[in-house]
Every structure is written in C-alpha cells, then in structure tokens.
PDB file of C-alpha atoms and ligand atoms in Angstrom:
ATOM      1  CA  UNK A   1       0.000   0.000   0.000  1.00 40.00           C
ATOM      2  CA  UNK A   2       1.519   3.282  -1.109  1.00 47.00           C
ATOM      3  CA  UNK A   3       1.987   5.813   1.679  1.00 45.00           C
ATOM      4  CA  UNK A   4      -1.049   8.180   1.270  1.00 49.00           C
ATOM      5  CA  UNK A   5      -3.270   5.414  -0.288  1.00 51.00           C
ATOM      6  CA  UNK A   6      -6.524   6.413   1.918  1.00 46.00           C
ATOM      7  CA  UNK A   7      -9.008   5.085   0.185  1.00 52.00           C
ATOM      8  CA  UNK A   8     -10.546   3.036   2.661  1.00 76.00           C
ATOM      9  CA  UNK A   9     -12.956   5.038   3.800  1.00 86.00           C
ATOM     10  CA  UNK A  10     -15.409   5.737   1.988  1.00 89.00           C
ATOM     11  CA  UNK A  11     -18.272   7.682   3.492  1.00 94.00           C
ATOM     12  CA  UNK A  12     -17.876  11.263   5.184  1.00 96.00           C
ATOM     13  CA  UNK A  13     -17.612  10.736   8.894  1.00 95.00           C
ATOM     14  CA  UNK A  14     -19.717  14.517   8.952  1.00 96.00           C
ATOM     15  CA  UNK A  15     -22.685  13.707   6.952  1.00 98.00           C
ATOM     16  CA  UNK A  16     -22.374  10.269   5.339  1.00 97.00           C
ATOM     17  CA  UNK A  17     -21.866  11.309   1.924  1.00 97.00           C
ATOM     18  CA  UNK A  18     -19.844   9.145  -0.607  1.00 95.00           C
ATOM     19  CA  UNK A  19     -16.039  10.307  -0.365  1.00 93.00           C
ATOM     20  CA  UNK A  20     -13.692  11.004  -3.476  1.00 93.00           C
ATOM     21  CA  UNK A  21     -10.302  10.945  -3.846  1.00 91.00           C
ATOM     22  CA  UNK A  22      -8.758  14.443  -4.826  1.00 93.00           C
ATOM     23  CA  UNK A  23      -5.576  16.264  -5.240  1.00 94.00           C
ATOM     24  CA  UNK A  24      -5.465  18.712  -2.527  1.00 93.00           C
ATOM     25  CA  UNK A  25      -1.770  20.355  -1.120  1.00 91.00           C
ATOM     26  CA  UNK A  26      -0.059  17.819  -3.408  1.00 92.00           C
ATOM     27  CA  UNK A  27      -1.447  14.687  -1.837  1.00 90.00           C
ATOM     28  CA  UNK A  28      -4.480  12.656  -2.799  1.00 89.00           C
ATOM     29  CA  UNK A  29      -7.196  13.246   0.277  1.00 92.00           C
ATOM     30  CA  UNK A  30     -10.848  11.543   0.738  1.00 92.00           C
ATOM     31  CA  UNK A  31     -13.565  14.869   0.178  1.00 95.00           C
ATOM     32  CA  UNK A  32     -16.876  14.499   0.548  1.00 96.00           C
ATOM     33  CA  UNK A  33     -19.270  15.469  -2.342  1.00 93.00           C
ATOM     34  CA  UNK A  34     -21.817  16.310  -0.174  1.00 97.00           C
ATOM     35  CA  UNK A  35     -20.236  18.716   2.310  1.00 97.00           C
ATOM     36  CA  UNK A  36     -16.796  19.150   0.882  1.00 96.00           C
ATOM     37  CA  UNK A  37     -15.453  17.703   4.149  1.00 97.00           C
ATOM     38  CA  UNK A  38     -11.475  17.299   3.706  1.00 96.00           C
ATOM     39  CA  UNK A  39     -10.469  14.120   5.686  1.00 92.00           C
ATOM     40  CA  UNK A  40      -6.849  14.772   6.826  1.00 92.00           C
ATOM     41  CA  UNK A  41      -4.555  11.715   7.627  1.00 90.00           C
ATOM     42  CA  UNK A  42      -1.928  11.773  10.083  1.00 94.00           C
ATOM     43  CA  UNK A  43       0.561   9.685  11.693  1.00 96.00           C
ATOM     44  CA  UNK A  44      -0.471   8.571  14.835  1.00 96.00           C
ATOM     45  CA  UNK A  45       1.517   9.861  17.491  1.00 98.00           C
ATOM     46  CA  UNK A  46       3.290   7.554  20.634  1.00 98.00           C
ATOM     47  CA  UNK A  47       5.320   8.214  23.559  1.00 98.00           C
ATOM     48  CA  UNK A  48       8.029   6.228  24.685  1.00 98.00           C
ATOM     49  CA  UNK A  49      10.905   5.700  27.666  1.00 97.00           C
ATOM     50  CA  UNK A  50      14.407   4.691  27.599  1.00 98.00           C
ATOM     51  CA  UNK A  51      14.895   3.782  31.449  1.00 96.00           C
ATOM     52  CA  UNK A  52      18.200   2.749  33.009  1.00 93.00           C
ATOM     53  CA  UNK A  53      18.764   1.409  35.875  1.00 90.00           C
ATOM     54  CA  UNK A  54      21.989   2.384  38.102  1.00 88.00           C
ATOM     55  CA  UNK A  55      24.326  -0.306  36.479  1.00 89.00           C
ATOM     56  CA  UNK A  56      23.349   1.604  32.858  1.00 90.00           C
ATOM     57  CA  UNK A  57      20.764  -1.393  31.662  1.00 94.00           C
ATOM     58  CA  UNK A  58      18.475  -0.443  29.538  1.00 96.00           C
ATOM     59  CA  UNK A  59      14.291  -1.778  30.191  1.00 96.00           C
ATOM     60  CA  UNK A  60      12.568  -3.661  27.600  1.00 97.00           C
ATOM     61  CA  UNK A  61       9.217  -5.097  27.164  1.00 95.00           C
ATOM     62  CA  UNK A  62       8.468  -8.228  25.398  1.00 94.00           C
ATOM     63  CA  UNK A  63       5.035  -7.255  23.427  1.00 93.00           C
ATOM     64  CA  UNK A  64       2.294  -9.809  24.169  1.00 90.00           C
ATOM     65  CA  UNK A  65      -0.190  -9.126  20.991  1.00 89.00           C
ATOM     66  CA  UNK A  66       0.535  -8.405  17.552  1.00 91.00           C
ATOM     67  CA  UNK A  67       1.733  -6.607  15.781  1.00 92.00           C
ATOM     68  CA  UNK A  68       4.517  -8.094  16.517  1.00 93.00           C
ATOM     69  CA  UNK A  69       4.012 -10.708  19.172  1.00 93.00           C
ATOM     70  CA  UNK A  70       6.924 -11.722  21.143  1.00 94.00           C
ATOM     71  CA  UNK A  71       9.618  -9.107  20.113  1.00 96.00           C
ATOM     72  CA  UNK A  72      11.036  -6.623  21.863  1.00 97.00           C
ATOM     73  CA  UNK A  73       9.509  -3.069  22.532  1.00 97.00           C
ATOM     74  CA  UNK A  74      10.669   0.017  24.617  1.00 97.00           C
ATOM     75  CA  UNK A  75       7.806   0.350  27.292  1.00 96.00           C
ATOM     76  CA  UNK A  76       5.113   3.215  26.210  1.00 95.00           C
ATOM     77  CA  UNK A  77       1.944   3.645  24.296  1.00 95.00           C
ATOM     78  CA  UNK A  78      -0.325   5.515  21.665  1.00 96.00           C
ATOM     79  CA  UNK A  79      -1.390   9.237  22.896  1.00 98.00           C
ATOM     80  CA  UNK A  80      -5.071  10.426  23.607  1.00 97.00           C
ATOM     81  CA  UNK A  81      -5.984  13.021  21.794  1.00 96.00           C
ATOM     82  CA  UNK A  82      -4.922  16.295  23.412  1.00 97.00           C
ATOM     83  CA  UNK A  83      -2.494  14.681  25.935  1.00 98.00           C
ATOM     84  CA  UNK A  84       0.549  16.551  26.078  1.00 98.00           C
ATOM     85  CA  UNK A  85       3.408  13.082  25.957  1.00 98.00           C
ATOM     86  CA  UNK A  86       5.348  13.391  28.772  1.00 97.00           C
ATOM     87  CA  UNK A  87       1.556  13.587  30.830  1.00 97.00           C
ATOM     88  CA  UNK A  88       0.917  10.363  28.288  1.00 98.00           C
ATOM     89  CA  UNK A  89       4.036   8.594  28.810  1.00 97.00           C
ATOM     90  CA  UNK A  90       4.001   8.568  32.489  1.00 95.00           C
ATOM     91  CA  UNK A  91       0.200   7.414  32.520  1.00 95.00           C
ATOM     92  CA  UNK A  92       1.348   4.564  30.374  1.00 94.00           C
ATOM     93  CA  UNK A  93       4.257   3.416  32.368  1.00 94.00           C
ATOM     94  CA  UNK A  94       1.535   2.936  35.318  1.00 92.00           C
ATOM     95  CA  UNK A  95      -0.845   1.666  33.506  1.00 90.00           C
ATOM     96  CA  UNK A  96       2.357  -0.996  31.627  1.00 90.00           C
ATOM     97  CA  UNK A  97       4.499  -1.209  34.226  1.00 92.00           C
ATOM     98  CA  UNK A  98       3.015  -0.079  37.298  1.00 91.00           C
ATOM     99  CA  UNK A  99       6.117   2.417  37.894  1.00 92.00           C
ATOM    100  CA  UNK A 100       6.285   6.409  38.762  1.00 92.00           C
ATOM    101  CA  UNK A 101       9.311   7.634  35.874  1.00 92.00           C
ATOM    102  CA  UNK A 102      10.967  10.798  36.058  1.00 91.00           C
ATOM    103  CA  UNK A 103      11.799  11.770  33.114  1.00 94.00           C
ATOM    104  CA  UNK A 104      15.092  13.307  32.256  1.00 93.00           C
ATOM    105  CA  UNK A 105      15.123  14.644  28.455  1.00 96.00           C
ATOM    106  CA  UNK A 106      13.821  13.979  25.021  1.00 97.00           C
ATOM    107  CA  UNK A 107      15.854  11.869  22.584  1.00 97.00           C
ATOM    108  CA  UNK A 108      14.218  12.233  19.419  1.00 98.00           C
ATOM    109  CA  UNK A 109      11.363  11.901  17.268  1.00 98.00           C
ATOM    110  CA  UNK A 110      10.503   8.990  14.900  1.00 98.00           C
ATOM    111  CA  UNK A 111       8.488   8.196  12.191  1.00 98.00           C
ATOM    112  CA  UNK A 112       7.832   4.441  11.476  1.00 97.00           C
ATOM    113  CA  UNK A 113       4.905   1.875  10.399  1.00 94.00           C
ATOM    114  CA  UNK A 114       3.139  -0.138  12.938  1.00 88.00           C
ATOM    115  CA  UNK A 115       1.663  -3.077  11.464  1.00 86.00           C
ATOM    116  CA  UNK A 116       2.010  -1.713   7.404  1.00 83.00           C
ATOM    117  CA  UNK A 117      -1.954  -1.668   6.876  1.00 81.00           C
ATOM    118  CA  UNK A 118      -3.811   1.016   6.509  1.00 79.00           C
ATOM    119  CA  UNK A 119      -3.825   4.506   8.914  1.00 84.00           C
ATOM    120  CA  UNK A 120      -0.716   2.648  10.857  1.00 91.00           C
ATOM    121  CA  UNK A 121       1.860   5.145  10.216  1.00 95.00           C
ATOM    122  CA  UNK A 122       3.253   6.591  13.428  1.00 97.00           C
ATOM    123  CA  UNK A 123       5.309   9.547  15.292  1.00 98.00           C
ATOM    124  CA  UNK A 124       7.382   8.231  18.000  1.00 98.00           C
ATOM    125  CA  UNK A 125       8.554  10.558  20.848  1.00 98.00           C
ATOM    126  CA  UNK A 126      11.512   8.775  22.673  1.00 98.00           C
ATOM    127  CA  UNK A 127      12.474   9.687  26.375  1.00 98.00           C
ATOM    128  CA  UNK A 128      15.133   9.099  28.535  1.00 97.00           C
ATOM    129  CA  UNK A 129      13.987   8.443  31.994  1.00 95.00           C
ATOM    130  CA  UNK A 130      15.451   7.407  35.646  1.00 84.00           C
ATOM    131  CA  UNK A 131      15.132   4.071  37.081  1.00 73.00           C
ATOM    132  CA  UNK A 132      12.006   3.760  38.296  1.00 72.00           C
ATOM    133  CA  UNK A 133      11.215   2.970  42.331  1.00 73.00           C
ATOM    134  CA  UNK A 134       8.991   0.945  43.390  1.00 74.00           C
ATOM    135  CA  UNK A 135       8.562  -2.904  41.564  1.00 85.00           C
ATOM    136  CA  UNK A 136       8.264  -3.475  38.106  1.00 90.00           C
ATOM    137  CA  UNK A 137       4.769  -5.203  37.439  1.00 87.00           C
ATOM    138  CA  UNK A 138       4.469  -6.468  33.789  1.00 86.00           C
ATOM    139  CA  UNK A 139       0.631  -5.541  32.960  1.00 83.00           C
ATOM    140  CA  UNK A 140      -1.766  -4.980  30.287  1.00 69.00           C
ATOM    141  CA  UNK A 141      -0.191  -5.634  26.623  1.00 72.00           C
ATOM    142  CA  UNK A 142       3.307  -6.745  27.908  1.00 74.00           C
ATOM    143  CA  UNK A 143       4.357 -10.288  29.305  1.00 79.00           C
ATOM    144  CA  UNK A 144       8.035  -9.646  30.428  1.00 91.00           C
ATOM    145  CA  UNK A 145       9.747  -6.947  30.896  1.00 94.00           C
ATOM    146  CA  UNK A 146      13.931  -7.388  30.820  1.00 95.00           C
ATOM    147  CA  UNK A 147      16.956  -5.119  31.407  1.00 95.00           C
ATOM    148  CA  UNK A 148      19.496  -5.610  28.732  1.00 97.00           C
ATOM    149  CA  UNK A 149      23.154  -4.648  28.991  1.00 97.00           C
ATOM    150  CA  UNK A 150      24.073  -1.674  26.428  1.00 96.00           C
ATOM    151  CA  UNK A 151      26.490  -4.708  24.227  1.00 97.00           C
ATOM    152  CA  UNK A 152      23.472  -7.089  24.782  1.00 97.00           C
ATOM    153  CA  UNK A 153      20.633  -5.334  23.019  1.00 98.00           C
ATOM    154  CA  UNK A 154      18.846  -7.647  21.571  1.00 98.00           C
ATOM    155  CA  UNK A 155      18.984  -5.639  17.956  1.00 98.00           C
ATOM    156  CA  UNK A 156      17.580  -8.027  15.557  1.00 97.00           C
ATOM    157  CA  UNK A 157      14.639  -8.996  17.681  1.00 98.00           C
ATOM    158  CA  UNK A 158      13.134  -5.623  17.989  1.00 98.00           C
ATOM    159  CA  UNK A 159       9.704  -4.800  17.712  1.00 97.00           C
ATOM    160  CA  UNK A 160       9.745  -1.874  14.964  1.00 97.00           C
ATOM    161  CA  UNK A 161      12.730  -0.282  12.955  1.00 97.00           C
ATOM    162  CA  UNK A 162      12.354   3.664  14.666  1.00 98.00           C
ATOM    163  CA  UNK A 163      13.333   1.264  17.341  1.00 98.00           C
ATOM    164  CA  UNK A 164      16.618   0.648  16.325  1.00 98.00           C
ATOM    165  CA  UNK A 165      17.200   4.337  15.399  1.00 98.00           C
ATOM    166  CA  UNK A 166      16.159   5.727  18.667  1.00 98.00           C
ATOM    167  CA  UNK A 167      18.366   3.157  20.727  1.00 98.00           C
ATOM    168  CA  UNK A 168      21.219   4.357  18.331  1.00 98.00           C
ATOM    169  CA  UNK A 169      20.721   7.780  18.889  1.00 98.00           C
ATOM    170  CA  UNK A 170      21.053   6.917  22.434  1.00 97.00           C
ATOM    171  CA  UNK A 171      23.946   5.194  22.214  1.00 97.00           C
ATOM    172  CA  UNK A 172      25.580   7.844  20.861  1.00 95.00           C
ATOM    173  CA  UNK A 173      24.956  10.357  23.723  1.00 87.00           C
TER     174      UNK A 173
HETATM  175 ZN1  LIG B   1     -19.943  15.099   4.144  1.00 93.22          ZN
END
C-alpha cells in the first residue's frame, strides 16, 4: 500500500456522503461530495521511555499481541488526543508497568509503520527516563519486561525499525 493510499474510507464521517479521492496540497485526500469535508490523515503519534537502571541497563518489554508478538519493545503507548506526551508517557508506564518515571530529556522523534496496513503510520517521541522505584509489574499488553546490557541489546529482535534508530541515537549520547 503506497503511503497516502486512503481510500478506505469511503463515506464522510460529517454527513455520510460518498467520499472522493482528490488532489489537494499535493497529496491525494478523501472529500466528501456532499459537504466538501477534507479528511486529513496523520501519523499517529506515541510516547516512549528509555529507562536505566543504576548499572546503565536499559528496560525492555516483550510485546504480548501483535503486531509483533513476542519481540522486543521500549515500554510506552499511543497518545489520547490532546495529551501533552510526557503527561501520556508517564500514565502509560503505570498503567504498563506499574512504575512512577521521572523523566530526564527527550531523545528524538521517529516516524515508522506499525503493522504496514492502513492509517498505521506513526510519530514516536523517545524519552530518557530514571530508574524507576517501586517494583516493576508487567501488565496490560506486555508479558516480560527485561533489562538488557548496552552490548546485549537484543537488535535483531526488535519490535519496529524507529526502534533501532532511537536506541542508536542513544547510544551515541
Ligand atoms: Zn460530508
């Protein structure tokens, strides 16, 4: 599927009309012939923590469902609309993990593809945050969690490629 293929939907979440494909702004968007509703696409945006613990390990969550079932994640989640990330990341990480993070500075930003169907493209915030107090309890979508050694990241069972950027960029700090 070609990057702004959105042809999927095809009636006008306004009014119900029939939606078209047209040329607006250089990309092909779904209008509605009815109300001339324009329906925008954009990446979907996630938050997401590097924590280290006081020997330097990095934490890692093994994802329980799919996409990508069984590979390796950083710990985090989609946003809510509205939610300011660093509000979005810590409410994940208790919601995930169970944990309090204090978070120390921003690494980067990331685009990537979650599961390559449609409306899956995302924009990754990365954080760098303190080792958390309190216990680590593996909840919701994640079955283990796992604190890797900088020379043992486990780099070709990653989750998605941003990941493998972001840990770079880290790296290199
Ligand atoms: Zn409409």
């Amino acid at each position: 599927m070609k990057s702004n293929d959105c042809t999927q939907f095809r009636f006008c979440p306004q009014c119900a009309g029939r939606l078209t494909a047209k040329k607006i702004d250089h990309l092909p968007r779904q209008v509605c012939k009815d109300c001339g509703f324009i329906f925008y696409q954009n990446s979907k945006p996630t938050a997401s923590a590097i924590i280290t613990d006081s020997k330097g390990q990095l934490l890692l969550v093994r994802r329980k469902m799919n996409p990508r079932k069984g590979y390796w994640d950083l710990p985090g989640g989609f946003l809510e609309e509205g939610e300011n990330p660093i509000n979005g990341l810590k409410r994940e990480m208790k919601e995930e993990l169970g944990i309090d993070i204090e978070i120390s500075s921003q690494i980067g930003i990331y685009i990537d593809d979650y599961s390559g169907s449609y409306q899956s493209k995302t924009l990754n915030i990365a954080y760098e945050a303190k080792s958390p107090k309190g216990k680590i309890t593996p909840m919701d979508d994640v079955n283990e969690v796992r604190w890797f050694l900088k020379t043992k990241i486990p780099w070709r069972k990653l989750a998605f490629p941003w990941l493998r950027a972001v840990l770079k960029d880290w790296l290199k700090k």
